[in-house]
């Protein structure tokens, strides 16, 4: 690999010099400018492998540069340098497409880790690796299927893999949220480091802090040795928080701090430990509803839900059913050391008419039971023993009609805007008028795109 080139944009000469020296010691070639205008000019005339930009510049801001790079140089990773404590700004940058961010005063170890990860995306083998992995995903059960909903999901995952932004994976139980998290990790620059999944609903509340952050020997009864926490186990890699809605409120506070500060404090330790992990989270519950009902912290929701990714239900991709069924039956045959079972036409018709509340996981259970009960190698309709009478697939949405969720959101926005206008924009009076708390009103304004986090 030849010398890699980094563009630095900062109007403070001291900061530029610090970054140039640091990156120079990493054997990187740097070019430095102090304005948005000069940065755009260089981007148009030279090739770079990474861009580092300050958020505040004399003729614009870092968000403008991030958006420019996304539009004109989509394969160029860009990281932003934010003022200390400016998490809202950092989140905005990530939403706009930034690879990652680092806060001032710049910690050089954190900076070097960020640069190393970002440059993996610009390496000549990176695109080829992602393409090969994407093709390979067609042949395993992580993201099997070519229905339009699945193709859109795969394309989005390939894009998200190039970022370090927290992703909230939303989907029904059994739809494959953990497999989506595995793909985001596998296609990204952290693929060689661990992916650590944790079911937040399976950890007893009294052990949660120790499980997440570790503990020091003697810090409490039973702590007979030092213990590494989940954050430390995922160092340099990805931490996948499944069923994150199940976290108790006291743990949500500690998790928020760990994410914002990029540091943890083991139970009984005197000082914090810096951690470098990407956070992916998921839940079958609607986190927005959990926030409105006071069961999930709004500030943590904003940090986890920088990007929301919806996993389609099996009902939304029934075109994939034959291929999924063949794959599952083939995997069962391999496990049992037998020839694969086949589905009769009547059995496939019945499967195609079922509504799958448990999604792919339920399909796997149905087929394993049927393969066990059937006589010979052919699975008949009666072998499926579906939980209830099959229902016809839901008809495709009429493209001339507005989806119910969008209609409801538009109506909600109209009502809120009318209430605001009626009281001259007074938030407190608006909340009273609508029978909402100030927190509920603020959250609805954010969710409807009427206000930032």
GROMACS .gro file of C-alpha atoms in nm:
model
  453
    1UNK     CA    1   0.000   0.000   0.000
    2UNK     CA    2   0.131   0.345  -0.092
    3UNK     CA    3   0.136   0.653   0.128
    4UNK     CA    4  -0.213   0.754   0.239
    5UNK     CA    5  -0.323   1.116   0.228
    6UNK     CA    6  -0.523   1.303   0.490
    7UNK     CA    7  -0.687   1.644   0.452
    8UNK     CA    8  -0.697   1.852   0.774
    9UNK     CA    9  -0.936   2.149   0.799
   10UNK     CA   10  -0.898   2.375   1.104
   11UNK     CA   11  -0.857   2.750   1.135
   12UNK     CA   12  -0.633   2.722   1.443
   13UNK     CA   13  -0.265   2.689   1.339
   14UNK     CA   14  -0.171   2.515   1.666
   15UNK     CA   15  -0.433   2.245   1.614
   16UNK     CA   16  -0.330   2.195   1.253
   17UNK     CA   17   0.032   2.157   1.358
   18UNK     CA   18  -0.058   1.905   1.630
   19UNK     CA   19  -0.259   1.696   1.385
   20UNK     CA   20   0.013   1.715   1.119
   21UNK     CA   21   0.281   1.598   1.362
   22UNK     CA   22   0.064   1.317   1.499
   23UNK     CA   23  -0.036   1.187   1.158
   24UNK     CA   24   0.314   1.235   1.022
   25UNK     CA   25   0.441   0.994   1.289
   26UNK     CA   26   0.186   0.745   1.153
   27UNK     CA   27   0.363   0.773   0.813
   28UNK     CA   28   0.070   0.964   0.662
   29UNK     CA   29   0.094   1.254   0.418
   30UNK     CA   30  -0.115   1.556   0.522
   31UNK     CA   31  -0.248   1.872   0.359
   32UNK     CA   32  -0.394   2.146   0.581
   33UNK     CA   33  -0.634   2.433   0.516
   34UNK     CA   34  -0.829   2.669   0.737
   35UNK     CA   35  -1.160   2.722   0.558
   36UNK     CA   36  -1.451   2.545   0.390
   37UNK     CA   37  -1.373   2.716   0.059
   38UNK     CA   38  -1.011   2.598   0.052
   39UNK     CA   39  -1.113   2.249   0.160
   40UNK     CA   40  -1.363   2.216  -0.127
   41UNK     CA   41  -1.099   2.340  -0.372
   42UNK     CA   42  -0.846   2.078  -0.257
   43UNK     CA   43  -1.107   1.802  -0.257
   44UNK     CA   44  -1.182   1.888  -0.617
   45UNK     CA   45  -0.819   1.874  -0.729
   46UNK     CA   46  -0.652   1.606  -0.515
   47UNK     CA   47  -0.736   1.257  -0.389
   48UNK     CA   48  -0.752   1.188  -0.016
   49UNK     CA   49  -0.802   0.880   0.198
   50UNK     CA   50  -0.942   1.064   0.503
   51UNK     CA   51  -1.069   1.409   0.595
   52UNK     CA   52  -1.048   1.559   0.947
   53UNK     CA   53  -1.245   1.879   0.994
   54UNK     CA   54  -1.315   2.113   1.280
   55UNK     CA   55  -1.682   2.197   1.335
   56UNK     CA   56  -1.638   2.573   1.350
   57UNK     CA   57  -1.472   2.738   1.053
   58UNK     CA   58  -1.462   3.105   0.947
   59UNK     CA   59  -1.678   3.056   0.638
   60UNK     CA   60  -1.899   2.764   0.738
   61UNK     CA   61  -1.904   2.455   0.956
   62UNK     CA   62  -1.805   2.091   0.957
   63UNK     CA   63  -2.158   1.971   0.886
   64UNK     CA   64  -2.152   2.158   0.555
   65UNK     CA   65  -1.827   1.981   0.464
   66UNK     CA   66  -1.963   1.642   0.570
   67UNK     CA   67  -2.266   1.691   0.346
   68UNK     CA   68  -2.046   1.813   0.058
   69UNK     CA   69  -1.822   1.507   0.087
   70UNK     CA   70  -2.123   1.273   0.107
   71UNK     CA   71  -2.258   1.425  -0.213
   72UNK     CA   72  -1.934   1.450  -0.415
   73UNK     CA   73  -1.691   1.201  -0.255
   74UNK     CA   74  -1.912   0.933  -0.092
   75UNK     CA   75  -1.626   0.686  -0.043
   76UNK     CA   76  -1.411   0.935   0.150
   77UNK     CA   77  -1.437   0.891   0.530
   78UNK     CA   78  -1.470   1.223   0.714
   79UNK     CA   79  -1.433   1.269   1.089
   80UNK     CA   80  -1.523   1.587   1.278
   81UNK     CA   81  -1.349   1.758   1.568
   82UNK     CA   82  -1.601   1.897   1.816
   83UNK     CA   83  -1.581   2.122   2.119
   84UNK     CA   84  -1.575   1.945   2.456
   85UNK     CA   85  -1.924   1.842   2.564
   86UNK     CA   86  -2.083   1.913   2.225
   87UNK     CA   87  -2.251   1.575   2.192
   88UNK     CA   88  -2.552   1.719   2.009
   89UNK     CA   89  -2.319   1.856   1.743
   90UNK     CA   90  -2.138   1.523   1.718
   91UNK     CA   91  -2.469   1.339   1.678
   92UNK     CA   92  -2.573   1.581   1.405
   93UNK     CA   93  -2.245   1.515   1.223
   94UNK     CA   94  -2.296   1.139   1.244
   95UNK     CA   95  -2.650   1.174   1.112
   96UNK     CA   96  -2.510   1.374   0.819
   97UNK     CA   97  -2.269   1.092   0.730
   98UNK     CA   98  -1.952   1.154   0.932
   99UNK     CA   99  -1.747   0.842   1.001
  100UNK     CA  100  -1.679   0.940   1.362
  101UNK     CA  101  -1.589   1.234   1.584
  102UNK     CA  102  -1.322   1.333   1.837
  103UNK     CA  103  -1.364   1.600   2.104
  104UNK     CA  104  -1.129   1.883   2.202
  105UNK     CA  105  -0.886   1.875   2.369
  106UNK     CA  106  -0.789   1.602   2.126
  107UNK     CA  107  -0.674   1.281   2.294
  108UNK     CA  108  -0.397   1.157   2.066
  109UNK     CA  109  -0.454   0.787   2.141
  110UNK     CA  110  -0.822   0.824   2.051
  111UNK     CA  111  -0.727   1.017   1.739
  112UNK     CA  112  -0.481   0.751   1.625
  113UNK     CA  113  -0.741   0.477   1.677
  114UNK     CA  114  -0.999   0.676   1.481
  115UNK     CA  115  -0.757   0.742   1.194
  116UNK     CA  116  -0.650   0.377   1.177
  117UNK     CA  117  -1.011   0.259   1.159
  118UNK     CA  118  -1.109   0.518   0.899
  119UNK     CA  119  -0.813   0.441   0.673
  120UNK     CA  120  -0.918   0.077   0.657
  121UNK     CA  121  -1.220   0.199   0.462
  122UNK     CA  122  -0.995   0.371   0.208
  123UNK     CA  123  -0.759   0.078   0.161
  124UNK     CA  124  -0.767  -0.067  -0.194
  125UNK     CA  125  -0.894  -0.397  -0.060
  126UNK     CA  126  -1.178  -0.243   0.139
  127UNK     CA  127  -1.434  -0.209  -0.140
  128UNK     CA  128  -1.347  -0.550  -0.280
  129UNK     CA  129  -1.378  -0.701   0.068
  130UNK     CA  130  -1.722  -0.549   0.118
  131UNK     CA  131  -1.833  -0.667  -0.228
  132UNK     CA  132  -1.713  -1.021  -0.158
  133UNK     CA  133  -1.877  -1.024   0.184
  134UNK     CA  134  -2.198  -0.889   0.035
  135UNK     CA  135  -2.200  -1.167  -0.225
  136UNK     CA  136  -2.119  -1.424   0.041
  137UNK     CA  137  -2.416  -1.307   0.247
  138UNK     CA  138  -2.639  -1.446  -0.028
  139UNK     CA  139  -2.514  -1.794   0.058
  140UNK     CA  140  -2.557  -1.792   0.434
  141UNK     CA  141  -2.849  -1.736   0.667
  142UNK     CA  142  -2.744  -1.396   0.796
  143UNK     CA  143  -2.928  -1.201   0.528
  144UNK     CA  144  -3.070  -1.463   0.297
  145UNK     CA  145  -3.317  -1.333   0.039
  146UNK     CA  146  -3.361  -1.103  -0.258
  147UNK     CA  147  -3.704  -0.954  -0.194
  148UNK     CA  148  -3.708  -0.576  -0.250
  149UNK     CA  149  -3.724  -0.512   0.125
  150UNK     CA  150  -3.414  -0.727   0.178
  151UNK     CA  151  -3.220  -0.565  -0.105
  152UNK     CA  152  -3.289  -0.224   0.047
  153UNK     CA  153  -3.178  -0.353   0.386
  154UNK     CA  154  -2.852  -0.492   0.247
  155UNK     CA  155  -2.775  -0.168   0.065
  156UNK     CA  156  -2.833   0.031   0.383
  157UNK     CA  157  -2.615  -0.205   0.587
  158UNK     CA  158  -2.328  -0.166   0.338
  159UNK     CA  159  -2.353   0.210   0.385
  160UNK     CA  160  -2.380   0.196   0.765
  161UNK     CA  161  -2.078  -0.034   0.784
  162UNK     CA  162  -1.865   0.261   0.667
  163UNK     CA  163  -1.967   0.471   0.969
  164UNK     CA  164  -1.913   0.450   1.343
  165UNK     CA  165  -2.254   0.605   1.419
  166UNK     CA  166  -2.467   0.422   1.674
  167UNK     CA  167  -2.745   0.228   1.500
  168UNK     CA  168  -3.077   0.130   1.656
  169UNK     CA  169  -3.213  -0.183   1.488
  170UNK     CA  170  -3.590  -0.201   1.503
  171UNK     CA  171  -3.780  -0.515   1.419
  172UNK     CA  172  -4.026  -0.776   1.536
  173UNK     CA  173  -3.914  -1.072   1.744
  174UNK     CA  174  -3.750  -1.336   1.528
  175UNK     CA  175  -3.690  -1.104   1.231
  176UNK     CA  176  -3.310  -1.130   1.253
  177UNK     CA  177  -3.196  -0.816   1.435
  178UNK     CA  178  -2.881  -0.980   1.572
  179UNK     CA  179  -2.791  -1.108   1.226
  180UNK     CA  180  -2.820  -0.754   1.093
  181UNK     CA  181  -2.586  -0.637   1.370
  182UNK     CA  182  -2.342  -0.912   1.271
  183UNK     CA  183  -2.345  -0.792   0.911
  184UNK     CA  184  -2.284  -0.427   1.005
  185UNK     CA  185  -1.985  -0.539   1.213
  186UNK     CA  186  -1.856  -0.788   0.954
  187UNK     CA  187  -1.856  -0.536   0.670
  188UNK     CA  188  -1.696  -0.254   0.871
  189UNK     CA  189  -1.341  -0.161   0.973
  190UNK     CA  190  -1.387  -0.328   1.313
  191UNK     CA  191  -1.446  -0.672   1.162
  192UNK     CA  192  -1.118  -0.812   1.297
  193UNK     CA  193  -1.209  -0.710   1.652
  194UNK     CA  194  -1.478  -0.871   1.870
  195UNK     CA  195  -1.853  -0.838   1.830
  196UNK     CA  196  -1.995  -0.879   2.180
  197UNK     CA  197  -2.372  -0.940   2.195
  198UNK     CA  198  -2.558  -0.895   2.523
  199UNK     CA  199  -2.924  -0.955   2.601
  200UNK     CA  200  -3.006  -0.666   2.833
  201UNK     CA  201  -3.316  -0.843   2.958
  202UNK     CA  202  -3.124  -1.148   3.078
  203UNK     CA  203  -2.890  -0.978   3.328
  204UNK     CA  204  -3.011  -0.940   3.690
  205UNK     CA  205  -3.039  -0.571   3.781
  206UNK     CA  206  -2.800  -0.604   4.077
  207UNK     CA  207  -2.525  -0.749   3.855
  208UNK     CA  208  -2.569  -0.517   3.559
  209UNK     CA  209  -2.302  -0.258   3.642
  210UNK     CA  210  -2.043  -0.528   3.704
  211UNK     CA  211  -2.138  -0.711   3.383
  212UNK     CA  212  -2.113  -0.400   3.169
  213UNK     CA  213  -1.813  -0.228   3.326
  214UNK     CA  214  -1.633  -0.502   3.520
  215UNK     CA  215  -1.518  -0.486   3.881
  216UNK     CA  216  -1.208  -0.480   4.099
  217UNK     CA  217  -1.124  -0.763   4.336
  218UNK     CA  218  -1.279  -0.700   4.678
  219UNK     CA  219  -1.514  -0.427   4.556
  220UNK     CA  220  -1.813  -0.624   4.689
  221UNK     CA  221  -1.891  -0.958   4.850
  222UNK     CA  222  -1.812  -1.231   4.601
  223UNK     CA  223  -1.567  -1.022   4.396
  224UNK     CA  224  -1.275  -1.259   4.452
  225UNK     CA  225  -1.088  -1.156   4.136
  226UNK     CA  226  -1.080  -0.865   3.894
  227UNK     CA  227  -1.341  -0.906   3.623
  228UNK     CA  228  -1.346  -0.759   3.274
  229UNK     CA  229  -1.678  -0.607   3.166
  230UNK     CA  230  -1.858  -0.626   2.835
  231UNK     CA  231  -1.724  -0.288   2.722
  232UNK     CA  232  -1.368  -0.404   2.777
  233UNK     CA  233  -1.436  -0.736   2.604
  234UNK     CA  234  -1.556  -0.542   2.298
  235UNK     CA  235  -1.257  -0.303   2.297
  236UNK     CA  236  -1.183  -0.197   1.940
  237UNK     CA  237  -1.492  -0.380   1.817
  238UNK     CA  238  -1.867  -0.364   1.852
  239UNK     CA  239  -2.103  -0.396   2.148
  240UNK     CA  240  -2.451  -0.514   2.049
  241UNK     CA  241  -2.715  -0.432   2.309
  242UNK     CA  242  -3.013  -0.653   2.232
  243UNK     CA  243  -3.346  -0.580   2.401
  244UNK     CA  244  -3.202  -0.249   2.520
  245UNK     CA  245  -3.550  -0.135   2.628
  246UNK     CA  246  -3.523  -0.378   2.921
  247UNK     CA  247  -3.242  -0.179   3.088
  248UNK     CA  248  -3.351  -0.038   3.427
  249UNK     CA  249  -3.341   0.341   3.455
  250UNK     CA  250  -3.040   0.351   3.688
  251UNK     CA  251  -2.837   0.154   3.434
  252UNK     CA  252  -2.954   0.376   3.150
  253UNK     CA  253  -2.785   0.671   3.325
  254UNK     CA  254  -2.454   0.485   3.351
  255UNK     CA  255  -2.472   0.362   2.992
  256UNK     CA  256  -2.537   0.715   2.867
  257UNK     CA  257  -2.227   0.843   3.045
  258UNK     CA  258  -2.014   0.559   2.907
  259UNK     CA  259  -2.128   0.639   2.552
  260UNK     CA  260  -2.080   1.014   2.587
  261UNK     CA  261  -1.744   1.003   2.763
  262UNK     CA  262  -1.614   0.694   2.580
  263UNK     CA  263  -1.492   0.574   2.917
  264UNK     CA  264  -1.608   0.335   3.188
  265UNK     CA  265  -1.539   0.299   3.556
  266UNK     CA  266  -1.525  -0.061   3.685
  267UNK     CA  267  -1.700  -0.118   4.016
  268UNK     CA  268  -1.452  -0.036   4.293
  269UNK     CA  269  -1.202   0.134   4.059
  270UNK     CA  270  -1.055   0.474   4.139
  271UNK     CA  271  -1.038   0.603   3.783
  272UNK     CA  272  -1.211   0.565   3.448
  273UNK     CA  273  -1.079   0.356   3.161
  274UNK     CA  274  -1.103   0.480   2.801
  275UNK     CA  275  -1.294   0.244   2.573
  276UNK     CA  276  -1.329   0.234   2.196
  277UNK     CA  277  -1.644   0.047   2.094
  278UNK     CA  278  -1.917   0.097   1.838
  279UNK     CA  279  -2.265   0.068   1.986
  280UNK     CA  280  -2.541  -0.119   1.805
  281UNK     CA  281  -2.870  -0.173   1.984
  282UNK     CA  282  -3.202  -0.340   1.918
  283UNK     CA  283  -3.541  -0.406   2.069
  284UNK     CA  284  -3.871  -0.554   1.963
  285UNK     CA  285  -4.036  -0.273   2.159
  286UNK     CA  286  -4.095   0.074   2.017
  287UNK     CA  287  -3.838   0.285   2.203
  288UNK     CA  288  -4.022   0.605   2.114
  289UNK     CA  289  -4.327   0.476   2.300
  290UNK     CA  290  -4.109   0.367   2.591
  291UNK     CA  291  -3.971   0.723   2.612
  292UNK     CA  292  -4.316   0.878   2.604
  293UNK     CA  293  -4.428   0.648   2.884
  294UNK     CA  294  -4.126   0.735   3.100
  295UNK     CA  295  -3.969   0.390   3.087
  296UNK     CA  296  -3.668   0.491   2.877
  297UNK     CA  297  -3.452   0.801   2.905
  298UNK     CA  298  -3.498   1.048   2.623
  299UNK     CA  299  -3.130   1.152   2.623
  300UNK     CA  300  -3.014   0.791   2.593
  301UNK     CA  301  -3.268   0.735   2.314
  302UNK     CA  302  -3.111   1.022   2.117
  303UNK     CA  303  -2.762   0.871   2.159
  304UNK     CA  304  -2.860   0.517   2.060
  305UNK     CA  305  -3.097   0.615   1.781
  306UNK     CA  306  -2.857   0.828   1.577
  307UNK     CA  307  -2.956   0.607   1.282
  308UNK     CA  308  -3.263   0.383   1.289
  309UNK     CA  309  -3.265   0.068   1.077
  310UNK     CA  310  -3.586  -0.130   1.036
  311UNK     CA  311  -3.561  -0.502   0.970
  312UNK     CA  312  -3.851  -0.623   0.752
  313UNK     CA  313  -4.081  -0.889   0.889
  314UNK     CA  314  -4.115  -1.217   0.701
  315UNK     CA  315  -4.463  -1.101   0.593
  316UNK     CA  316  -4.294  -0.816   0.403
  317UNK     CA  317  -4.070  -1.050   0.204
  318UNK     CA  318  -4.270  -1.363   0.132
  319UNK     CA  319  -4.093  -1.384  -0.207
  320UNK     CA  320  -3.797  -1.520  -0.010
  321UNK     CA  321  -3.999  -1.799   0.152
  322UNK     CA  322  -3.905  -2.084  -0.091
  323UNK     CA  323  -3.535  -2.002  -0.067
  324UNK     CA  324  -3.548  -1.965   0.310
  325UNK     CA  325  -3.733  -2.295   0.344
  326UNK     CA  326  -3.484  -2.479   0.122
  327UNK     CA  327  -3.194  -2.335   0.317
  328UNK     CA  328  -3.341  -2.425   0.657
  329UNK     CA  329  -3.426  -2.780   0.547
  330UNK     CA  330  -3.078  -2.821   0.401
  331UNK     CA  331  -2.919  -2.706   0.725
  332UNK     CA  332  -3.136  -2.951   0.923
  333UNK     CA  333  -3.037  -3.237   0.693
  334UNK     CA  334  -2.670  -3.151   0.740
  335UNK     CA  335  -2.712  -3.146   1.115
  336UNK     CA  336  -2.895  -3.480   1.117
  337UNK     CA  337  -2.671  -3.645   0.858
  338UNK     CA  338  -2.967  -3.723   0.629
  339UNK     CA  339  -3.087  -3.625   0.284
  340UNK     CA  340  -3.288  -3.298   0.281
  341UNK     CA  341  -3.665  -3.305   0.317
  342UNK     CA  342  -3.875  -3.139   0.047
  343UNK     CA  343  -4.200  -2.944   0.066
  344UNK     CA  344  -4.503  -3.056  -0.129
  345UNK     CA  345  -4.689  -2.797  -0.336
  346UNK     CA  346  -4.973  -2.795  -0.084
  347UNK     CA  347  -4.730  -2.745   0.206
  348UNK     CA  348  -4.562  -2.450   0.032
  349UNK     CA  349  -4.902  -2.296  -0.043
  350UNK     CA  350  -4.996  -2.324   0.323
  351UNK     CA  351  -4.665  -2.171   0.433
  352UNK     CA  352  -4.716  -1.883   0.190
  353UNK     CA  353  -5.054  -1.809   0.347
  354UNK     CA  354  -4.937  -1.800   0.707
  355UNK     CA  355  -4.877  -1.466   0.884
  356UNK     CA  356  -4.560  -1.554   1.088
  357UNK     CA  357  -4.587  -1.352   1.410
  358UNK     CA  358  -4.252  -1.507   1.506
  359UNK     CA  359  -4.092  -1.435   1.166
  360UNK     CA  360  -3.794  -1.640   1.042
  361UNK     CA  361  -3.736  -1.792   1.384
  362UNK     CA  362  -4.092  -1.928   1.378
  363UNK     CA  363  -4.043  -2.060   1.023
  364UNK     CA  364  -3.736  -2.249   1.145
  365UNK     CA  365  -3.937  -2.406   1.430
  366UNK     CA  366  -4.226  -2.500   1.198
  367UNK     CA  367  -3.996  -2.667   0.947
  368UNK     CA  368  -3.791  -2.853   1.209
  369UNK     CA  369  -4.111  -2.994   1.361
  370UNK     CA  370  -4.247  -3.087   1.018
  371UNK     CA  371  -3.920  -3.250   0.910
  372UNK     CA  372  -3.928  -3.458   1.227
  373UNK     CA  373  -4.291  -3.569   1.192
  374UNK     CA  374  -4.318  -3.632   0.818
  375UNK     CA  375  -4.307  -3.982   0.664
  376UNK     CA  376  -4.026  -4.010   0.413
  377UNK     CA  377  -3.859  -3.712   0.249
  378UNK     CA  378  -4.172  -3.517   0.149
  379UNK     CA  379  -4.331  -3.271   0.393
  380UNK     CA  380  -4.708  -3.249   0.339
  381UNK     CA  381  -4.938  -2.969   0.448
  382UNK     CA  382  -5.065  -3.165   0.749
  383UNK     CA  383  -4.709  -3.211   0.875
  384UNK     CA  384  -4.670  -2.835   0.923
  385UNK     CA  385  -4.924  -2.816   1.207
  386UNK     CA  386  -4.943  -2.439   1.184
  387UNK     CA  387  -5.057  -2.272   1.507
  388UNK     CA  388  -5.382  -2.154   1.350
  389UNK     CA  389  -5.556  -2.152   1.016
  390UNK     CA  390  -5.345  -2.003   0.745
  391UNK     CA  391  -5.432  -1.651   0.639
  392UNK     CA  392  -5.380  -1.508   0.291
  393UNK     CA  393  -5.080  -1.280   0.258
  394UNK     CA  394  -5.155  -0.914   0.313
  395UNK     CA  395  -5.216  -0.740  -0.021
  396UNK     CA  396  -4.944  -0.514  -0.151
  397UNK     CA  397  -4.986  -0.155  -0.047
  398UNK     CA  398  -5.170   0.064  -0.298
  399UNK     CA  399  -4.901   0.310  -0.405
  400UNK     CA  400  -5.171   0.567  -0.462
  401UNK     CA  401  -5.258   0.565  -0.095
  402UNK     CA  402  -5.065   0.714   0.192
  403UNK     CA  403  -4.958   0.455   0.458
  404UNK     CA  404  -5.157   0.479   0.780
  405UNK     CA  405  -4.849   0.564   0.989
  406UNK     CA  406  -4.766   0.860   0.764
  407UNK     CA  407  -5.125   0.985   0.769
  408UNK     CA  408  -5.129   0.970   1.147
  409UNK     CA  409  -4.794   1.150   1.170
  410UNK     CA  410  -4.916   1.424   0.937
  411UNK     CA  411  -5.233   1.465   1.140
  412UNK     CA  412  -5.036   1.478   1.466
  413UNK     CA  413  -4.801   1.740   1.322
  414UNK     CA  414  -5.098   1.950   1.204
  415UNK     CA  415  -5.265   1.941   1.548
  416UNK     CA  416  -4.943   2.036   1.729
  417UNK     CA  417  -4.862   2.320   1.490
  418UNK     CA  418  -5.216   2.459   1.523
  419UNK     CA  419  -5.191   2.443   1.902
  420UNK     CA  420  -4.854   2.621   1.896
  421UNK     CA  421  -4.989   2.891   1.670
  422UNK     CA  422  -5.300   2.942   1.886
  423UNK     CA  423  -5.087   3.030   2.192
  424UNK     CA  424  -4.818   3.225   2.010
  425UNK     CA  425  -4.558   2.948   2.025
  426UNK     CA  426  -4.566   2.911   2.405
  427UNK     CA  427  -4.454   2.551   2.470
  428UNK     CA  428  -4.596   2.528   2.820
  429UNK     CA  429  -4.941   2.646   2.712
  430UNK     CA  430  -4.926   2.417   2.408
  431UNK     CA  431  -4.853   2.116   2.629
  432UNK     CA  432  -5.141   2.208   2.860
  433UNK     CA  433  -5.373   2.256   2.562
  434UNK     CA  434  -5.288   1.910   2.428
  435UNK     CA  435  -5.288   1.735   2.767
  436UNK     CA  436  -4.917   1.651   2.743
  437UNK     CA  437  -4.623   1.698   2.975
  438UNK     CA  438  -4.343   1.926   2.856
  439UNK     CA  439  -4.122   1.619   2.810
  440UNK     CA  440  -4.386   1.444   2.598
  441UNK     CA  441  -4.436   1.754   2.385
  442UNK     CA  442  -4.060   1.796   2.336
  443UNK     CA  443  -4.024   1.435   2.230
  444UNK     CA  444  -4.314   1.458   1.983
  445UNK     CA  445  -4.164   1.774   1.830
  446UNK     CA  446  -3.833   1.589   1.783
  447UNK     CA  447  -3.993   1.275   1.643
  448UNK     CA  448  -4.197   1.474   1.391
  449UNK     CA  449  -3.892   1.668   1.274
  450UNK     CA  450  -4.009   1.996   1.425
  451UNK     CA  451  -3.714   2.029   1.660
  452UNK     CA  452  -3.362   1.886   1.701
  453UNK     CA  453  -3.258   1.666   1.998
   0.00000   0.00000   0.00000
